[in-house]
């Protein structure tokens, strides 16, 4: 199984069939059959990304698309690269996770604030005890 380096549209098969493991994107446990220029793909410009005019067809139904980070389990073919880097499906997932992480870091719960305050106080108390022990041993 070769890894697919970028999102691409399958242009043709060089074998009779092609199957791709998309479990990292869809969670499906079985490989998905791919066919070139299938009618299940979006007809909008795939380079537009998100927003108006972006593809709204679920990943599972895009049977002529190969997605970055997935593995070819059987067959071979040729494809045209349509997205690279952060505009791939994997890149979109990563940016969504980064945004969510930033949001949770900015917001602290009352318990989190109390624990931070307790940790700071405890550090000062322990530092004071260590200083007292050191002074007593001199």
PDB file of N, CA, C and O in Angstrom, residues 21-64:
ATOM      1  N   UNK A  21      -7.820   2.425   1.570  1.00  0.00           N
ATOM      2  CA  UNK A  21      -8.157   2.400   2.999  1.00  0.00           C
ATOM      3  C   UNK A  21      -8.315   3.844   3.476  1.00  0.00           C
ATOM      4  O   UNK A  21      -7.335   4.562   3.641  1.00  0.00           O
ATOM      5  N   UNK A  22      -9.562   4.284   3.672  1.00  0.00           N
ATOM      6  CA  UNK A  22      -9.855   5.651   4.116  1.00  0.00           C
ATOM      7  C   UNK A  22     -10.239   5.699   5.595  1.00  0.00           C
ATOM      8  O   UNK A  22     -10.877   6.645   6.043  1.00  0.00           O
ATOM      9  N   UNK A  23      -9.835   4.696   6.359  1.00  0.00           N
ATOM     10  CA  UNK A  23     -10.247   4.621   7.761  1.00  0.00           C
ATOM     11  C   UNK A  23      -9.772   5.810   8.579  1.00  0.00           C
ATOM     12  O   UNK A  23     -10.423   6.201   9.542  1.00  0.00           O
ATOM     13  N   UNK A  24      -8.651   6.421   8.205  1.00  0.00           N
ATOM     14  CA  UNK A  24      -8.162   7.583   8.949  1.00  0.00           C
ATOM     15  C   UNK A  24      -9.077   8.786   8.779  1.00  0.00           C
ATOM     16  O   UNK A  24      -9.091   9.677   9.624  1.00  0.00           O
ATOM     17  N   UNK A  25      -9.861   8.826   7.719  1.00  0.00           N
ATOM     18  CA  UNK A  25     -10.796   9.936   7.490  1.00  0.00           C
ATOM     19  C   UNK A  25     -12.223   9.595   7.881  1.00  0.00           C
ATOM     20  O   UNK A  25     -12.916  10.399   8.493  1.00  0.00           O
ATOM     21  N   UNK A  26     -12.680   8.405   7.499  1.00  0.00           N
ATOM     22  CA  UNK A  26     -14.094   8.071   7.663  1.00  0.00           C
ATOM     23  C   UNK A  26     -14.378   7.102   8.799  1.00  0.00           C
ATOM     24  O   UNK A  26     -15.517   6.998   9.239  1.00  0.00           O
ATOM     25  N   UNK A  27     -13.356   6.376   9.246  1.00  0.00           N
ATOM     26  CA  UNK A  27     -13.567   5.393  10.306  1.00  0.00           C
ATOM     27  C   UNK A  27     -14.064   4.060   9.779  1.00  0.00           C
ATOM     28  O   UNK A  27     -14.311   3.139  10.554  1.00  0.00           O
ATOM     29  N   UNK A  28     -14.232   3.927   8.458  1.00  0.00           N
ATOM     30  CA  UNK A  28     -14.687   2.660   7.886  1.00  0.00           C
ATOM     31  C   UNK A  28     -13.598   1.613   8.034  1.00  0.00           C
ATOM     32  O   UNK A  28     -12.420   1.894   7.838  1.00  0.00           O
ATOM     33  N   UNK A  29     -14.000   0.401   8.357  1.00  0.00           N
ATOM     34  CA  UNK A  29     -13.016  -0.651   8.590  1.00  0.00           C
ATOM     35  C   UNK A  29     -12.632  -1.393   7.330  1.00  0.00           C
ATOM     36  O   UNK A  29     -11.671  -2.149   7.332  1.00  0.00           O
ATOM     37  N   UNK A  30     -13.351  -1.199   6.244  1.00  0.00           N
ATOM     38  CA  UNK A  30     -13.042  -1.895   4.997  1.00  0.00           C
ATOM     39  C   UNK A  30     -12.552  -0.898   3.953  1.00  0.00           C
ATOM     40  O   UNK A  30     -12.892   0.284   3.998  1.00  0.00           O
ATOM     41  N   UNK A  31     -11.768  -1.393   3.008  1.00  0.00           N
ATOM     42  CA  UNK A  31     -11.279  -0.546   1.928  1.00  0.00           C
ATOM     43  C   UNK A  31     -12.437  -0.160   1.012  1.00  0.00           C
ATOM     44  O   UNK A  31     -13.394  -0.903   0.837  1.00  0.00           O
ATOM     45  N   UNK A  32     -12.317   1.016   0.404  1.00  0.00           N
ATOM     46  CA  UNK A  32     -13.371   1.562  -0.442  1.00  0.00           C
ATOM     47  C   UNK A  32     -12.944   1.449  -1.898  1.00  0.00           C
ATOM     48  O   UNK A  32     -11.825   1.810  -2.252  1.00  0.00           O
ATOM     49  N   UNK A  33     -13.854   0.963  -2.750  1.00  0.00           N
ATOM     50  CA  UNK A  33     -13.576   0.873  -4.171  1.00  0.00           C
ATOM     51  C   UNK A  33     -13.602   2.249  -4.813  1.00  0.00           C
ATOM     52  O   UNK A  33     -14.444   3.083  -4.489  1.00  0.00           O
ATOM     53  N   UNK A  34     -12.671   2.497  -5.711  1.00  0.00           N
ATOM     54  CA  UNK A  34     -12.576   3.786  -6.405  1.00  0.00           C
ATOM     55  C   UNK A  34     -12.747   3.564  -7.897  1.00  0.00           C
ATOM     56  O   UNK A  34     -12.311   2.555  -8.442  1.00  0.00           O
ATOM     57  N   UNK A  35     -13.412   4.514  -8.551  1.00  0.00           N
ATOM     58  CA  UNK A  35     -13.562   4.446 -10.006  1.00  0.00           C
ATOM     59  C   UNK A  35     -13.406   5.844 -10.583  1.00  0.00           C
ATOM     60  O   UNK A  35     -13.863   6.817  -9.987  1.00  0.00           O
ATOM     61  N   UNK A  36     -12.728   5.974 -11.722  1.00  0.00           N
ATOM     62  CA  UNK A  36     -12.472   7.306 -12.287  1.00  0.00           C
ATOM     63  C   UNK A  36     -13.739   7.961 -12.825  1.00  0.00           C
ATOM     64  O   UNK A  36     -14.598   7.296 -13.384  1.00  0.00           O
ATOM     65  N   UNK A  37     -13.823   9.253 -12.637  1.00  0.00           N
ATOM     66  CA  UNK A  37     -14.898  10.098 -13.164  1.00  0.00           C
ATOM     67  C   UNK A  37     -16.280   9.563 -12.851  1.00  0.00           C
ATOM     68  O   UNK A  37     -17.174   9.564 -13.677  1.00  0.00           O
ATOM     69  N   UNK A  38     -16.453   9.098 -11.641  1.00  0.00           N
ATOM     70  CA  UNK A  38     -17.748   8.587 -11.196  1.00  0.00           C
ATOM     71  C   UNK A  38     -18.729   9.737 -11.038  1.00  0.00           C
ATOM     72  O   UNK A  38     -18.354  10.859 -10.742  1.00  0.00           O
ATOM     73  N   UNK A  39     -20.000   9.447 -11.166  1.00  0.00           N
ATOM     74  CA  UNK A  39     -21.038  10.472 -11.055  1.00  0.00           C
ATOM     75  C   UNK A  39     -21.270  10.917  -9.618  1.00  0.00           C
ATOM     76  O   UNK A  39     -21.957  11.898  -9.391  1.00  0.00           O
ATOM     77  N   UNK A  40     -20.697  10.230  -8.640  1.00  0.00           N
ATOM     78  CA  UNK A  40     -20.915  10.584  -7.239  1.00  0.00           C
ATOM     79  C   UNK A  40     -20.051  11.717  -6.751  1.00  0.00           C
ATOM     80  O   UNK A  40     -20.090  12.075  -5.591  1.00  0.00           O
ATOM     81  N   UNK A  41     -19.259  12.331  -7.617  1.00  0.00           N
ATOM     82  CA  UNK A  41     -18.378  13.407  -7.188  1.00  0.00           C
ATOM     83  C   UNK A  41     -19.057  14.747  -7.348  1.00  0.00           C
ATOM     84  O   UNK A  41     -20.034  14.894  -8.065  1.00  0.00           O
ATOM     85  N   UNK A  42     -18.508  15.733  -6.699  1.00  0.00           N
ATOM     86  CA  UNK A  42     -19.027  17.089  -6.794  1.00  0.00           C
ATOM     87  C   UNK A  42     -18.627  17.697  -8.129  1.00  0.00           C
ATOM     88  O   UNK A  42     -17.528  17.494  -8.608  1.00  0.00           O
ATOM     89  N   UNK A  43     -19.521  18.487  -8.707  1.00  0.00           N
ATOM     90  CA  UNK A  43     -19.210  19.135  -9.977  1.00  0.00           C
ATOM     91  C   UNK A  43     -18.700  20.548  -9.780  1.00  0.00           C
ATOM     92  O   UNK A  43     -18.428  21.243 -10.738  1.00  0.00           O
ATOM     93  N   UNK A  44     -18.570  21.014  -8.523  1.00  0.00           N
ATOM     94  CA  UNK A  44     -18.069  22.363  -8.277  1.00  0.00           C
ATOM     95  C   UNK A  44     -16.548  22.360  -8.327  1.00  0.00           C
ATOM     96  O   UNK A  44     -15.910  21.324  -8.265  1.00  0.00           O
ATOM     97  N   UNK A  45     -15.977  23.536  -8.425  1.00  0.00           N
ATOM     98  CA  UNK A  45     -14.524  23.697  -8.477  1.00  0.00           C
ATOM     99  C   UNK A  45     -13.932  23.284  -7.140  1.00  0.00           C
ATOM    100  O   UNK A  45     -14.181  23.924  -6.125  1.00  0.00           O
ATOM    101  N   UNK A  46     -13.122  22.219  -7.120  1.00  0.00           N
ATOM    102  CA  UNK A  46     -12.579  21.700  -5.869  1.00  0.00           C
ATOM    103  C   UNK A  46     -11.491  22.587  -5.304  1.00  0.00           C
ATOM    104  O   UNK A  46     -11.109  22.442  -4.157  1.00  0.00           O
ATOM    105  N   UNK A  47     -10.969  23.529  -6.084  1.00  0.00           N
ATOM    106  CA  UNK A  47      -9.909  24.397  -5.586  1.00  0.00           C
ATOM    107  C   UNK A  47     -10.448  25.534  -4.734  1.00  0.00           C
ATOM    108  O   UNK A  47      -9.691  26.258  -4.121  1.00  0.00           O
ATOM    109  N   UNK A  48     -11.756  25.696  -4.694  1.00  0.00           N
ATOM    110  CA  UNK A  48     -12.340  26.790  -3.910  1.00  0.00           C
ATOM    111  C   UNK A  48     -12.247  26.553  -2.411  1.00  0.00           C
ATOM    112  O   UNK A  48     -12.340  27.481  -1.640  1.00  0.00           O
ATOM    113  N   UNK A  49     -12.121  25.303  -2.017  1.00  0.00           N
ATOM    114  CA  UNK A  49     -12.017  25.021  -0.578  1.00  0.00           C
ATOM    115  C   UNK A  49     -13.354  25.142   0.100  1.00  0.00           C
ATOM    116  O   UNK A  49     -14.382  24.758  -0.432  1.00  0.00           O
ATOM    117  N   UNK A  50     -13.351  25.728   1.288  1.00  0.00           N
ATOM    118  CA  UNK A  50     -14.574  25.846   2.066  1.00  0.00           C
ATOM    119  C   UNK A  50     -15.300  27.124   1.714  1.00  0.00           C
ATOM    120  O   UNK A  50     -14.767  28.015   1.093  1.00  0.00           O
ATOM    121  N   UNK A  51     -16.548  27.220   2.164  1.00  0.00           N
ATOM    122  CA  UNK A  51     -17.336  28.418   1.905  1.00  0.00           C
ATOM    123  C   UNK A  51     -18.295  28.190   0.757  1.00  0.00           C
ATOM    124  O   UNK A  51     -18.641  27.067   0.407  1.00  0.00           O
ATOM    125  N   UNK A  52     -18.722  29.262   0.128  1.00  0.00           N
ATOM    126  CA  UNK A  52     -19.695  29.178  -0.944  1.00  0.00           C
ATOM    127  C   UNK A  52     -19.116  28.424  -2.128  1.00  0.00           C
ATOM    128  O   UNK A  52     -18.002  28.669  -2.575  1.00  0.00           O
ATOM    129  N   UNK A  53     -19.868  27.475  -2.643  1.00  0.00           N
ATOM    130  CA  UNK A  53     -19.418  26.707  -3.802  1.00  0.00           C
ATOM    131  C   UNK A  53     -18.543  25.527  -3.451  1.00  0.00           C
ATOM    132  O   UNK A  53     -18.103  24.809  -4.330  1.00  0.00           O
ATOM    133  N   UNK A  54     -18.245  25.322  -2.178  1.00  0.00           N
ATOM    134  CA  UNK A  54     -17.392  24.206  -1.783  1.00  0.00           C
ATOM    135  C   UNK A  54     -18.174  22.905  -1.859  1.00  0.00           C
ATOM    136  O   UNK A  54     -19.393  22.890  -1.789  1.00  0.00           O
ATOM    137  N   UNK A  55     -17.462  21.816  -2.004  1.00  0.00           N
ATOM    138  CA  UNK A  55     -18.085  20.512  -2.092  1.00  0.00           C
ATOM    139  C   UNK A  55     -18.777  20.161  -0.782  1.00  0.00           C
ATOM    140  O   UNK A  55     -18.200  20.289   0.287  1.00  0.00           O
ATOM    141  N   UNK A  56     -20.025  19.719  -0.879  1.00  0.00           N
ATOM    142  CA  UNK A  56     -20.765  19.316   0.316  1.00  0.00           C
ATOM    143  C   UNK A  56     -21.049  17.824   0.309  1.00  0.00           C
ATOM    144  O   UNK A  56     -21.757  17.331   1.161  1.00  0.00           O
ATOM    145  N   UNK A  57     -20.523  17.112  -0.670  1.00  0.00           N
ATOM    146  CA  UNK A  57     -20.723  15.675  -0.754  1.00  0.00           C
ATOM    147  C   UNK A  57     -19.823  15.010   0.289  1.00  0.00           C
ATOM    148  O   UNK A  57     -18.637  15.319   0.373  1.00  0.00           O
ATOM    149  N   UNK A  58     -20.371  14.096   1.102  1.00  0.00           N
ATOM    150  CA  UNK A  58     -19.554  13.428   2.124  1.00  0.00           C
ATOM    151  C   UNK A  58     -18.367  12.681   1.510  1.00  0.00           C
ATOM    152  O   UNK A  58     -18.435  12.214   0.367  1.00  0.00           O
ATOM    153  N   UNK A  59     -17.313  12.564   2.276  1.00  0.00           N
ATOM    154  CA  UNK A  59     -16.094  11.896   1.812  1.00  0.00           C
ATOM    155  C   UNK A  59     -16.393  10.475   1.342  1.00  0.00           C
ATOM    156  O   UNK A  59     -15.871  10.029   0.327  1.00  0.00           O
ATOM    157  N   UNK A  60     -17.262   9.773   2.045  1.00  0.00           N
ATOM    158  CA  UNK A  60     -17.570   8.390   1.702  1.00  0.00           C
ATOM    159  C   UNK A  60     -18.183   8.265   0.311  1.00  0.00           C
ATOM    160  O   UNK A  60     -18.053   7.238  -0.336  1.00  0.00           O
ATOM    161  N   UNK A  61     -18.899   9.296  -0.159  1.00  0.00           N
ATOM    162  CA  UNK A  61     -19.580   9.233  -1.449  1.00  0.00           C
ATOM    163  C   UNK A  61     -18.734   9.731  -2.606  1.00  0.00           C
ATOM    164  O   UNK A  61     -19.158   9.677  -3.748  1.00  0.00           O
ATOM    165  N   UNK A  62     -17.548  10.231  -2.354  1.00  0.00           N
ATOM    166  CA  UNK A  62     -16.683  10.744  -3.415  1.00  0.00           C
ATOM    167  C   UNK A  62     -15.799   9.604  -3.911  1.00  0.00           C
ATOM    168  O   UNK A  62     -14.628   9.503  -3.578  1.00  0.00           O
ATOM    169  N   UNK A  63     -16.381   8.764  -4.766  1.00  0.00           N
ATOM    170  CA  UNK A  63     -15.681   7.540  -5.156  1.00  0.00           C
ATOM    171  C   UNK A  63     -14.612   7.741  -6.215  1.00  0.00           C
ATOM    172  O   UNK A  63     -13.902   6.795  -6.549  1.00  0.00           O
ATOM    173  N   UNK A  64     -14.452   8.939  -6.747  1.00  0.00           N
ATOM    174  CA  UNK A  64     -13.347   9.153  -7.683  1.00  0.00           C
ATOM    175  C   UNK A  64     -12.261  10.044  -7.075  1.00  0.00           C
ATOM    176  O   UNK A  64     -11.329  10.436  -7.760  1.00  0.00           O
TER     177      UNK A  64
END
